[in-house]
mmCIF file of C-alpha atoms in Angstrom:
data_model
loop_
_atom_site.group_PDB
_atom_site.id
_atom_site.type_symbol
_atom_site.label_atom_id
_atom_site.label_comp_id
_atom_site.label_asym_id
_atom_site.label_seq_id
_atom_site.Cartn_x
_atom_site.Cartn_y
_atom_site.Cartn_z
ATOM 1 C CA MET A 1 -10.775 9.660 8.415
ATOM 2 C CA ASN A 2 -11.656 6.404 5.635
ATOM 3 C CA ARG A 3 -10.206 5.020 3.009
ATOM 4 C CA PRO A 4 -10.408 6.885 -0.024
ATOM 5 C CA GLN A 5 -13.274 6.107 -1.738
ATOM 6 C CA PRO A 6 -11.644 4.057 -4.888
ATOM 7 C CA VAL A 7 -9.960 1.664 -2.251
ATOM 8 C CA GLU A 8 -13.071 1.563 0.102
ATOM 9 C CA LYS A 9 -14.618 0.542 -3.614
ATOM 10 C CA MET A 10 -11.613 -2.258 -4.378
ATOM 11 C CA VAL A 11 -12.244 -3.534 -0.696
ATOM 12 C CA GLU A 12 -15.644 -4.085 -1.074
ATOM 13 C CA VAL A 13 -15.253 -6.465 -4.250
ATOM 14 C CA ILE A 14 -12.120 -8.043 -3.298
ATOM 15 C CA LYS A 15 -13.924 -8.752 0.243
ATOM 16 C CA LYS A 16 -16.826 -11.125 -1.783
ATOM 17 C CA LEU A 17 -13.945 -13.252 -2.947
ATOM 18 C CA PRO A 18 -14.611 -16.879 -0.953
ATOM 19 C CA GLY A 19 -12.514 -17.154 2.116
ATOM 20 C CA VAL A 20 -11.736 -13.210 2.492
ATOM 21 C CA GLY A 21 -12.284 -11.473 5.408
ATOM 22 C CA PRO A 22 -12.077 -7.766 5.829
ATOM 23 C CA LYS A 23 -8.423 -7.558 6.939
ATOM 24 C CA MET A 24 -7.796 -9.809 4.329
ATOM 25 C CA ALA A 25 -9.011 -7.727 1.713
ATOM 26 C CA GLU A 26 -7.498 -4.607 2.742
ATOM 27 C CA ARG A 27 -4.127 -6.106 2.989
ATOM 28 C CA LEU A 28 -4.697 -7.102 -0.275
ATOM 29 C CA SER A 29 -5.766 -3.825 -1.856
ATOM 30 C CA TYR A 30 -3.152 -1.783 -0.253
ATOM 31 C CA HIS A 31 -1.004 -4.501 -1.565
ATOM 32 C CA ILE A 32 -2.294 -3.974 -5.275
ATOM 33 C CA LEU A 33 -1.899 -0.061 -4.978
ATOM 34 C CA LYS A 34 1.639 -0.807 -4.563
ATOM 35 C CA MET A 35 2.485 -3.398 -7.206
ATOM 36 C CA SER A 36 4.148 -2.381 -10.257
ATOM 37 C CA HIS A 37 2.043 -1.428 -13.019
ATOM 38 C CA GLY A 38 3.341 -4.814 -14.745
ATOM 39 C CA GLU A 39 2.464 -7.031 -12.050
ATOM 40 C CA VAL A 40 -1.016 -5.351 -12.167
ATOM 41 C CA GLU A 41 -1.397 -5.787 -15.858
ATOM 42 C CA ARG A 42 -0.460 -9.410 -15.069
ATOM 43 C CA LEU A 43 -2.753 -10.156 -12.510
ATOM 44 C CA ILE A 44 -5.871 -8.613 -14.864
ATOM 45 C CA GLY A 45 -4.399 -10.199 -17.965
ATOM 46 C CA SER A 46 -4.224 -13.359 -16.793
ATOM 47 C CA ILE A 47 -8.122 -13.730 -15.427
ATOM 48 C CA GLN A 48 -9.128 -12.363 -18.455
ATOM 49 C CA LYS A 49 -6.941 -14.661 -20.912
ATOM 50 C CA ALA A 50 -8.555 -17.175 -18.507
ATOM 51 C CA ARG A 51 -11.884 -15.951 -18.542
ATOM 52 C CA GLN A 52 -12.101 -16.055 -22.538
ATOM 53 C CA THR A 53 -10.226 -19.321 -23.259
ATOM 54 C CA ILE A 54 -11.441 -21.799 -20.287
ATOM 55 C CA LYS A 55 -14.907 -23.498 -22.087
ATOM 56 C CA CYS A 56 -16.948 -25.862 -20.032
ATOM 57 C CA CYS A 57 -17.096 -29.251 -21.952
ATOM 58 C CA ASN A 58 -20.380 -30.589 -22.976
ATOM 59 C CA ILE A 59 -19.665 -33.756 -22.218
ATOM 60 C CA CYS A 60 -18.434 -34.169 -18.925
ATOM 61 C CA TYR A 61 -18.613 -30.333 -17.804
ATOM 62 C CA ASN A 62 -15.083 -30.055 -16.817
ATOM 63 C CA LEU A 63 -13.243 -26.747 -17.415
ATOM 64 C CA SER A 64 -10.918 -27.275 -20.559
ATOM 65 C CA GLU A 65 -9.447 -25.022 -23.329
ATOM 66 C CA TYR A 66 -11.304 -27.389 -25.819
ATOM 67 C CA ASP A 67 -14.952 -28.715 -26.016
ATOM 68 C CA PRO A 68 -15.194 -31.535 -26.186
ATOM 69 C CA CYS A 69 -12.118 -31.783 -23.412
ATOM 70 C CA PHE A 70 -9.162 -34.013 -24.038
ATOM 71 C CA ILE A 71 -10.342 -36.870 -21.980
ATOM 72 C CA CYS A 72 -13.565 -37.214 -23.626
ATOM 73 C CA SER A 73 -12.056 -37.002 -27.265
ATOM 74 C CA ASP A 74 -9.378 -39.670 -26.487
ATOM 75 C CA VAL A 75 -10.729 -42.963 -27.442
ATOM 76 C CA THR A 76 -8.410 -45.095 -25.923
ATOM 77 C CA ARG A 77 -9.858 -44.518 -22.601
ATOM 78 C CA GLU A 78 -12.459 -46.966 -20.842
ATOM 79 C CA GLN A 79 -15.488 -45.728 -22.716
ATOM 80 C CA ASP A 80 -18.411 -47.460 -20.330
ATOM 81 C CA ILE A 81 -17.018 -46.629 -16.961
ATOM 82 C CA ILE A 82 -17.553 -42.905 -15.599
ATOM 83 C CA CYS A 83 -16.178 -41.687 -12.212
ATOM 84 C CA VAL A 84 -18.678 -38.673 -10.864
ATOM 85 C CA VAL A 85 -17.005 -35.669 -8.883
ATOM 86 C CA GLU A 86 -18.129 -32.565 -7.261
ATOM 87 C CA THR A 87 -15.295 -30.149 -9.164
ATOM 88 C CA PRO A 88 -13.169 -29.561 -11.771
ATOM 89 C CA GLN A 89 -10.667 -29.713 -8.797
ATOM 90 C CA ASP A 90 -11.500 -32.723 -8.028
ATOM 91 C CA LEU A 91 -11.443 -34.235 -11.539
ATOM 92 C CA ILE A 92 -7.460 -33.246 -11.586
ATOM 93 C CA ALA A 93 -6.875 -34.938 -8.011
ATOM 94 C CA VAL A 94 -8.578 -38.461 -9.445
ATOM 95 C CA SER A 95 -6.907 -37.792 -12.776
ATOM 96 C CA LYS A 96 -3.530 -38.205 -11.399
ATOM 97 C CA VAL A 97 -4.365 -41.665 -10.176
ATOM 98 C CA LYS A 98 -2.778 -43.808 -12.830
ATOM 99 C CA ASN A 99 -5.612 -47.071 -12.532
ATOM 100 C CA TYR A 100 -7.956 -45.177 -13.594
ATOM 101 C CA LYS A 101 -8.401 -44.896 -17.304
ATOM 102 C CA GLY A 102 -12.181 -44.126 -17.470
ATOM 103 C CA LEU A 103 -14.283 -40.819 -18.008
ATOM 104 C CA TYR A 104 -15.571 -38.344 -16.101
ATOM 105 C CA PHE A 105 -18.502 -35.909 -15.246
ATOM 106 C CA VAL A 106 -18.471 -33.200 -13.089
ATOM 107 C CA LEU A 107 -21.769 -32.586 -11.243
ATOM 108 C CA GLY A 108 -20.902 -29.017 -9.878
ATOM 109 C CA GLY A 109 -21.434 -29.247 -6.536
ATOM 110 C CA ALA A 110 -22.873 -31.568 -3.938
ATOM 111 C CA LEU A 111 -26.866 -31.487 -2.592
ATOM 112 C CA SER A 112 -27.116 -29.524 0.213
ATOM 113 C CA PRO A 113 -30.623 -28.758 1.864
ATOM 114 C CA LEU A 114 -29.355 -26.204 4.240
ATOM 115 C CA ASP A 115 -28.075 -23.752 1.827
ATOM 116 C CA ALA A 116 -30.763 -24.886 -0.527
ATOM 117 C CA VAL A 117 -28.955 -26.639 -3.304
ATOM 118 C CA GLY A 118 -31.189 -29.330 -4.802
ATOM 119 C CA PRO A 119 -30.807 -32.055 -7.311
ATOM 120 C CA ASP A 120 -31.829 -29.006 -10.084
ATOM 121 C CA ASP A 121 -28.945 -26.539 -9.159
ATOM 122 C CA ILE A 122 -26.407 -29.277 -9.686
ATOM 123 C CA ARG A 123 -26.300 -31.447 -13.197
ATOM 124 C CA ILE A 124 -28.039 -34.337 -11.658
ATOM 125 C CA ASP A 125 -30.573 -34.172 -15.272
ATOM 126 C CA LYS A 126 -27.579 -33.976 -17.272
ATOM 127 C CA LEU A 127 -25.513 -37.244 -15.645
ATOM 128 C CA ILE A 128 -28.939 -39.268 -16.225
ATOM 129 C CA LYS A 129 -29.264 -37.750 -19.743
ATOM 130 C CA ARG A 130 -25.698 -38.753 -20.199
ATOM 131 C CA LEU A 131 -25.976 -42.617 -18.625
ATOM 132 C CA LYS A 132 -29.143 -43.613 -20.404
ATOM 133 C CA ASN A 133 -27.309 -42.668 -23.875
ATOM 134 C CA GLY A 134 -24.231 -44.515 -22.945
ATOM 135 C CA LYS A 135 -23.507 -47.991 -23.046
ATOM 136 C CA LEU A 136 -21.966 -48.331 -19.573
ATOM 137 C CA SER A 137 -21.020 -50.908 -16.894
ATOM 138 C CA GLU A 138 -20.067 -49.079 -13.749
ATOM 139 C CA VAL A 139 -20.203 -45.374 -12.382
ATOM 140 C CA ILE A 140 -18.014 -44.372 -9.824
ATOM 141 C CA ILE A 141 -19.059 -42.435 -7.558
ATOM 142 C CA ALA A 142 -16.018 -39.527 -6.276
ATOM 143 C CA THR A 143 -18.022 -36.971 -4.279
ATOM 144 C CA ASP A 144 -16.503 -35.669 -0.997
ATOM 145 C CA THR A 145 -16.548 -37.493 2.055
ATOM 146 C CA ASP A 146 -18.505 -34.669 4.067
ATOM 147 C CA SER A 147 -22.398 -34.780 4.851
ATOM 148 C CA LYS A 148 -23.149 -33.086 1.709
ATOM 149 C CA GLY A 149 -20.920 -35.300 -0.940
ATOM 150 C CA GLU A 150 -22.585 -38.540 1.240
ATOM 151 C CA MET A 151 -25.763 -37.627 0.621
ATOM 152 C CA THR A 152 -25.233 -36.542 -3.073
ATOM 153 C CA ALA A 153 -23.988 -40.379 -3.421
ATOM 154 C CA VAL A 154 -26.864 -41.969 -1.631
ATOM 155 C CA TYR A 155 -28.798 -40.120 -3.957
ATOM 156 C CA LEU A 156 -27.113 -40.448 -7.023
ATOM 157 C CA ALA A 157 -26.697 -44.295 -6.513
ATOM 158 C CA GLU A 158 -30.286 -45.092 -6.162
ATOM 159 C CA ILE A 159 -31.163 -43.215 -9.244
ATOM 160 C CA ILE A 160 -28.558 -44.816 -11.342
ATOM 161 C CA LYS A 161 -28.891 -48.709 -9.819
ATOM 162 C CA LYS A 162 -32.735 -47.971 -11.492
ATOM 163 C CA LEU A 163 -31.039 -47.669 -14.746
ATOM 164 C CA GLY A 164 -29.302 -50.885 -14.589
ATOM 165 C CA ILE A 165 -25.780 -49.997 -14.098
ATOM 166 C CA LYS A 166 -22.908 -50.661 -11.270
ATOM 167 C CA VAL A 167 -22.643 -48.011 -8.642
ATOM 168 C CA THR A 168 -19.784 -47.983 -6.570
ATOM 169 C CA ARG A 169 -18.258 -45.485 -4.441
ATOM 170 C CA LEU A 170 -14.440 -44.651 -3.614
ATOM 171 C CA GLY A 171 -13.284 -47.140 -0.577
ATOM 172 C CA TYR A 172 -12.918 -45.625 2.712
ATOM 173 C CA GLY A 173 -10.044 -46.100 5.182
ATOM 174 C CA LEU A 174 -6.842 -44.747 6.502
ATOM 175 C CA PRO A 175 -5.239 -42.105 4.333
ATOM 176 C CA VAL A 176 -1.890 -43.636 3.259
ATOM 177 C CA GLY A 177 1.167 -41.839 5.485
ATOM 178 C CA GLY A 178 -1.522 -41.142 8.253
ATOM 179 C CA ASP A 179 -0.949 -41.901 11.843
ATOM 180 C CA ILE A 180 -3.695 -44.114 13.653
ATOM 181 C CA GLU A 181 -3.569 -41.747 16.283
ATOM 182 C CA TYR A 182 -4.599 -38.640 14.836
ATOM 183 C CA ALA A 183 -7.523 -40.356 12.671
ATOM 184 C CA ASP A 184 -10.845 -39.780 13.843
ATOM 185 C CA GLU A 185 -13.463 -42.865 14.858
ATOM 186 C CA VAL A 186 -15.696 -42.774 11.829
ATOM 187 C CA THR A 187 -12.583 -43.246 9.886
ATOM 188 C CA ILE A 188 -11.236 -46.144 11.719
ATOM 189 C CA SER A 189 -14.367 -47.600 11.978
ATOM 190 C CA ARG A 190 -14.573 -47.597 8.451
ATOM 191 C CA ALA A 191 -11.233 -48.753 7.891
ATOM 192 C CA ILE A 192 -11.996 -51.681 9.860
ATOM 193 C CA VAL A 193 -14.876 -52.486 7.751
ATOM 194 C CA GLY A 194 -12.842 -52.093 4.647
ATOM 195 C CA ARG A 195 -10.008 -54.553 6.147
ATOM 196 C CA THR A 196 -7.704 -56.386 3.535
ATOM 197 C CA GLU A 197 -5.955 -59.800 4.343
ATOM 198 C CA MET A 198 -2.487 -59.542 4.039
ATOM 199 C CA MET B 1 -3.606 -34.392 -15.726
ATOM 200 C CA ASN B 2 -2.830 -30.588 -14.603
ATOM 201 C CA ARG B 3 -4.892 -27.798 -14.873
ATOM 202 C CA PRO B 4 -5.292 -26.378 -17.977
ATOM 203 C CA GLN B 5 -2.399 -23.684 -18.910
ATOM 204 C CA PRO B 6 -4.831 -20.649 -18.595
ATOM 205 C CA VAL B 7 -6.346 -21.565 -15.384
ATOM 206 C CA GLU B 8 -2.352 -22.497 -14.243
ATOM 207 C CA LYS B 9 -1.210 -19.241 -15.269
ATOM 208 C CA MET B 10 -3.763 -17.170 -13.146
ATOM 209 C CA VAL B 11 -3.304 -19.510 -10.250
ATOM 210 C CA GLU B 12 0.404 -18.866 -10.325
ATOM 211 C CA VAL B 13 0.130 -15.164 -10.769
ATOM 212 C CA ILE B 14 -2.820 -14.853 -7.626
ATOM 213 C CA LYS B 15 -0.346 -17.230 -5.609
ATOM 214 C CA LYS B 16 2.235 -14.209 -5.581
ATOM 215 C CA LEU B 17 -0.480 -11.689 -3.641
ATOM 216 C CA PRO B 18 0.330 -11.837 0.198
ATOM 217 C CA GLY B 19 -1.425 -14.257 2.387
ATOM 218 C CA VAL B 20 -2.258 -16.527 -0.256
ATOM 219 C CA GLY B 21 -1.231 -19.964 -0.360
ATOM 220 C CA PRO B 22 -1.166 -22.008 -3.454
ATOM 221 C CA LYS B 23 -4.961 -23.900 -1.958
ATOM 222 C CA MET B 24 -6.622 -20.573 -1.580
ATOM 223 C CA ALA B 25 -4.937 -19.488 -5.155
ATOM 224 C CA GLU B 26 -6.767 -22.284 -6.520
ATOM 225 C CA ARG B 27 -9.959 -21.972 -5.061
ATOM 226 C CA LEU B 28 -9.888 -18.429 -6.063
ATOM 227 C CA SER B 29 -8.860 -19.072 -9.490
ATOM 228 C CA TYR B 30 -11.954 -21.472 -10.014
ATOM 229 C CA HIS B 31 -14.457 -19.044 -8.191
ATOM 230 C CA ILE B 32 -13.164 -16.209 -10.595
ATOM 231 C CA LEU B 33 -13.894 -18.489 -13.676
ATOM 232 C CA LYS B 34 -17.412 -19.382 -12.030
ATOM 233 C CA MET B 35 -18.258 -15.525 -11.414
ATOM 234 C CA SER B 36 -20.511 -13.757 -13.838
ATOM 235 C CA HIS B 37 -19.479 -11.407 -16.504
ATOM 236 C CA GLY B 38 -20.799 -8.626 -14.108
ATOM 237 C CA GLU B 39 -18.817 -9.648 -11.007
ATOM 238 C CA VAL B 40 -15.318 -10.111 -12.994
ATOM 239 C CA GLU B 41 -16.303 -6.448 -14.810
ATOM 240 C CA ARG B 42 -16.723 -5.061 -11.239
ATOM 241 C CA LEU B 43 -13.440 -6.874 -9.719
ATOM 242 C CA ILE B 44 -11.102 -5.308 -12.815
ATOM 243 C CA GLY B 45 -12.836 -2.145 -12.943
ATOM 244 C CA SER B 46 -12.497 -1.403 -8.674
ATOM 245 C CA ILE B 47 -8.978 -2.531 -9.088
ATOM 246 C CA GLN B 48 -8.115 -0.248 -12.481
ATOM 247 C CA LYS B 49 -9.877 2.826 -11.051
ATOM 248 C CA ALA B 50 -8.332 2.561 -7.749
ATOM 249 C CA ARG B 51 -4.841 2.359 -9.662
ATOM 250 C CA GLN B 52 -5.870 5.193 -11.664
ATOM 251 C CA THR B 53 -7.364 7.646 -8.759
ATOM 252 C CA ILE B 54 -5.109 7.125 -6.148
ATOM 253 C CA LYS B 55 -2.141 9.469 -5.528
ATOM 254 C CA CYS B 56 0.391 9.735 -3.235
ATOM 255 C CA CYS B 57 0.242 12.551 -1.215
ATOM 256 C CA ASN B 58 3.686 14.311 -1.478
ATOM 257 C CA ILE B 59 3.644 15.999 2.040
ATOM 258 C CA CYS B 60 2.840 13.009 4.004
ATOM 259 C CA TYR B 61 2.961 10.128 1.365
ATOM 260 C CA ASN B 62 -0.596 8.915 2.678
ATOM 261 C CA LEU B 63 -2.610 7.666 -0.166
ATOM 262 C CA SER B 64 -5.532 10.106 -1.596
ATOM 263 C CA GLU B 65 -7.215 11.152 -3.994
ATOM 264 C CA TYR B 66 -6.212 14.233 -3.906
ATOM 265 C CA ASP B 67 -2.496 15.561 -4.087
ATOM 266 C CA PRO B 68 -1.901 17.722 -1.593
ATOM 267 C CA CYS B 69 -4.233 15.152 0.657
ATOM 268 C CA PHE B 70 -6.954 16.932 2.316
ATOM 269 C CA ILE B 71 -5.208 16.306 5.663
ATOM 270 C CA CYS B 72 -2.135 18.504 4.917
ATOM 271 C CA SER B 73 -4.496 20.763 2.889
ATOM 272 C CA ASP B 74 -6.516 21.448 6.208
ATOM 273 C CA VAL B 75 -5.280 24.544 7.587
ATOM 274 C CA THR B 76 -7.537 24.095 10.981
ATOM 275 C CA ARG B 77 -5.335 21.426 11.888
ATOM 276 C CA GLU B 78 -2.304 22.222 14.416
ATOM 277 C CA GLN B 79 0.743 22.122 12.014
ATOM 278 C CA ASP B 80 3.287 21.478 14.440
ATOM 279 C CA ILE B 81 2.882 18.682 15.552
ATOM 280 C CA ILE B 82 3.554 15.200 13.304
ATOM 281 C CA CYS B 83 2.217 11.576 13.405
ATOM 282 C CA VAL B 84 4.803 9.009 12.101
ATOM 283 C CA VAL B 85 3.293 5.870 10.789
ATOM 284 C CA GLU B 86 4.719 3.038 8.833
ATOM 285 C CA THR B 87 1.595 2.405 6.505
ATOM 286 C CA PRO B 88 -1.337 4.516 5.205
ATOM 287 C CA GLN B 89 -3.552 1.906 7.011
ATOM 288 C CA ASP B 90 -2.049 2.653 10.219
ATOM 289 C CA LEU B 91 -2.937 6.513 9.351
ATOM 290 C CA ILE B 92 -6.605 5.638 9.294
ATOM 291 C CA ALA B 93 -6.081 3.757 12.544
ATOM 292 C CA VAL B 94 -4.640 6.692 14.491
ATOM 293 C CA SER B 95 -6.763 9.412 12.043
ATOM 294 C CA LYS B 96 -10.209 7.966 13.642
ATOM 295 C CA VAL B 97 -8.767 9.010 17.442
ATOM 296 C CA LYS B 98 -10.729 11.961 18.154
ATOM 297 C CA ASN B 99 -7.860 13.665 20.163
ATOM 298 C CA TYR B 100 -5.241 14.143 17.503
ATOM 299 C CA LYS B 101 -5.637 17.147 15.411
ATOM 300 C CA GLY B 102 -1.990 17.252 14.003
ATOM 301 C CA LEU B 103 -0.715 15.935 10.671
ATOM 302 C CA TYR B 104 1.007 12.802 9.697
ATOM 303 C CA PHE B 105 3.689 11.262 7.780
ATOM 304 C CA VAL B 106 4.010 7.874 6.630
ATOM 305 C CA LEU B 107 7.232 6.093 6.458
ATOM 306 C CA GLY B 108 6.025 3.051 3.751
ATOM 307 C CA GLY B 109 7.013 0.563 6.248
ATOM 308 C CA ALA B 110 10.111 -0.225 9.177
ATOM 309 C CA LEU B 111 13.805 -1.055 9.328
ATOM 310 C CA SER B 112 14.318 -4.692 9.367
ATOM 311 C CA PRO B 113 17.745 -5.807 8.846
ATOM 312 C CA LEU B 114 16.744 -9.372 8.387
ATOM 313 C CA ASP B 115 14.751 -8.360 5.378
ATOM 314 C CA ALA B 116 17.362 -6.104 4.406
ATOM 315 C CA VAL B 117 15.112 -3.171 4.671
ATOM 316 C CA GLY B 118 17.383 -0.165 5.653
ATOM 317 C CA PRO B 119 16.676 3.373 6.420
ATOM 318 C CA ASP B 120 17.318 4.278 2.449
ATOM 319 C CA ASP B 121 14.329 1.518 1.515
ATOM 320 C CA ILE B 122 11.615 3.831 3.937
ATOM 321 C CA ARG B 123 11.020 7.675 3.639
ATOM 322 C CA ILE B 124 13.349 8.515 6.620
ATOM 323 C CA ASP B 125 15.087 11.078 4.448
ATOM 324 C CA LYS B 126 11.759 12.878 3.492
ATOM 325 C CA LEU B 127 10.686 12.579 6.834
ATOM 326 C CA ILE B 128 14.354 14.427 7.999
ATOM 327 C CA LYS B 129 13.661 17.178 5.390
ATOM 328 C CA ARG B 130 10.296 18.263 6.209
ATOM 329 C CA LEU B 131 10.944 17.822 9.874
ATOM 330 C CA LYS B 132 13.695 20.573 9.048
ATOM 331 C CA ASN B 133 11.825 23.125 6.800
ATOM 332 C CA GLY B 134 8.662 23.023 8.736
ATOM 333 C CA LYS B 135 8.464 24.962 12.361
ATOM 334 C CA LEU B 136 7.441 21.668 14.632
ATOM 335 C CA SER B 137 7.048 21.232 18.303
ATOM 336 C CA GLU B 138 6.792 17.502 18.648
ATOM 337 C CA VAL B 139 6.741 14.234 16.663
ATOM 338 C CA ILE B 140 4.940 11.446 17.558
ATOM 339 C CA ILE B 141 6.323 8.229 17.276
ATOM 340 C CA ALA B 142 3.373 5.467 16.090
ATOM 341 C CA THR B 143 5.165 2.341 14.273
ATOM 342 C CA ASP B 144 3.901 -0.874 15.281
ATOM 343 C CA THR B 145 5.124 -2.416 18.554
ATOM 344 C CA ASP B 146 6.804 -5.467 16.796
ATOM 345 C CA SER B 147 10.561 -5.638 16.839
ATOM 346 C CA LYS B 148 10.679 -3.879 13.695
ATOM 347 C CA GLY B 149 8.371 -1.073 14.782
ATOM 348 C CA GLU B 150 10.473 -0.706 18.164
ATOM 349 C CA MET B 151 13.886 -0.742 16.012
ATOM 350 C CA THR B 152 12.521 1.987 13.495
ATOM 351 C CA ALA B 153 11.036 4.092 16.594
ATOM 352 C CA VAL B 154 14.530 4.543 18.337
ATOM 353 C CA TYR B 155 16.435 4.878 15.419
ATOM 354 C CA LEU B 156 13.945 7.852 14.443
ATOM 355 C CA ALA B 157 14.033 9.284 18.089
ATOM 356 C CA GLU B 158 17.942 9.835 17.989
ATOM 357 C CA ILE B 159 17.941 11.897 14.580
ATOM 358 C CA ILE B 160 14.734 13.870 15.485
ATOM 359 C CA LYS B 161 16.062 14.485 18.816
ATOM 360 C CA LYS B 162 19.187 16.246 17.385
ATOM 361 C CA LEU B 163 17.074 18.523 15.534
ATOM 362 C CA GLY B 164 15.890 19.807 19.041
ATOM 363 C CA ILE B 165 12.356 18.826 18.523
ATOM 364 C CA LYS B 166 10.573 16.903 21.108
ATOM 365 C CA VAL B 167 9.923 12.936 20.256
ATOM 366 C CA THR B 168 7.144 11.091 21.812
ATOM 367 C CA ARG B 169 6.086 7.319 21.576
ATOM 368 C CA LEU B 170 2.404 6.105 21.721
ATOM 369 C CA GLY B 171 2.219 4.431 25.031
ATOM 370 C CA TYR B 172 2.663 0.878 25.947
ATOM 371 C CA GLY B 173 -0.361 -0.975 28.351
ATOM 372 C CA LEU B 174 -2.916 -3.205 28.233
ATOM 373 C CA PRO B 175 -5.220 -2.881 25.694
ATOM 374 C CA VAL B 176 -8.789 -1.427 26.204
ATOM 375 C CA GLY B 177 -11.707 -4.174 26.958
ATOM 376 C CA GLY B 178 -8.756 -7.053 27.269
ATOM 377 C CA ASP B 179 -8.196 -9.395 29.572
ATOM 378 C CA ILE B 180 -5.156 -9.431 31.824
ATOM 379 C CA GLU B 181 -4.920 -13.102 32.067
ATOM 380 C CA TYR B 182 -4.467 -13.468 28.225
ATOM 381 C CA ALA B 183 -1.669 -10.332 28.078
ATOM 382 C CA ASP B 184 1.743 -11.095 27.318
ATOM 383 C CA GLU B 185 4.485 -10.557 30.340
ATOM 384 C CA VAL B 186 6.039 -7.866 28.238
ATOM 385 C CA THR B 187 2.937 -6.060 27.750
ATOM 386 C CA ILE B 188 1.835 -6.346 31.594
ATOM 387 C CA SER B 189 5.567 -5.343 32.842
ATOM 388 C CA ARG B 190 5.030 -1.951 30.637
ATOM 389 C CA ALA B 191 1.616 -1.396 31.942
ATOM 390 C CA ILE B 192 2.843 -1.361 34.819
ATOM 391 C CA VAL B 193 5.945 1.167 33.926
ATOM 392 C CA GLY B 194 3.012 3.219 32.608
ATOM 393 C CA ARG B 195 0.573 2.894 35.860
ATOM 394 C CA THR B 196 -1.442 5.709 36.314
ATOM 395 C CA GLU B 197 -2.843 7.126 39.329
ATOM 396 C CA MET B 198 -6.629 7.060 40.093
#
């Protein structure tokens, strides 16, 4: 015997979500079948509500209920400095830091030749256009520190320098609260290069 | 900055699903925001379709499009033997075995005093009622082999024996294709007790 066809279909669809394997998809499906009517309404309703209300800001490409988003609309922020991140989640992480008061730009990913993600697949053209139109003193590149993020940072830095704008990258080093014993060699090596006088 | 409120709400609801932590809920939520309209329709539609069409069979309590389900309706199956499982997923696993042609009963869980799951919280009453009404020669208990499943099996066996029906439990031993080196002591000990002549 196999699962009833509608359950099978639900498992198939849920299995396509990122990080969800066949076992997890089955578990979620049977859980959804056992949920109360109200719980299912809340699940589906929250998805539909978010899909209907969340827009992509046409300046920074962050997700927001407003376009332009409230960071881009905020004239009290420093208008001559832009922090470039890969995803809206990265933007939220950086925005929690109190000592950055500039603007943002969300690339929507990182270059990855192995996954066939080239410069045309992320918003590099849109970033360049924005940089050309604005009066900017600095672009901070805050892409991930994995190989894709590094490659993207190097690629962007080349282009941005040619526009005569200062480009910086977030500093490397030991994570705060970390144990040196468990830090990898590359991180320690970068921390030595970036050592500061006490 | 925090996530936009509708995204926050979606993350909160998705986080309540089993096995989904805060990071996974965030990842799924942002993925759902990026999905195409058609993909979201398929996700929501498959959930709604399954919720609408899947019933609980009133004889065995398996999930099915039909009530009674097609196993309970199948008069060619052995009507005097019932296999008791915890969940519909367990029923599917057992039903793939070709040498069992009897009927089933889905308890809907296992006894677990620590989680405050007692005999009234799973379908023990309904099982007893069915056993009393039928002409049964054997009940095979196929609950999980963890402590909750074991406790449930022992509890059920006591009751069923009093009804004058033979009770059996699935055999313990080494899983087929397994490496003895990695088997735990309890499993090996059970395999020795259940050794068979060659």
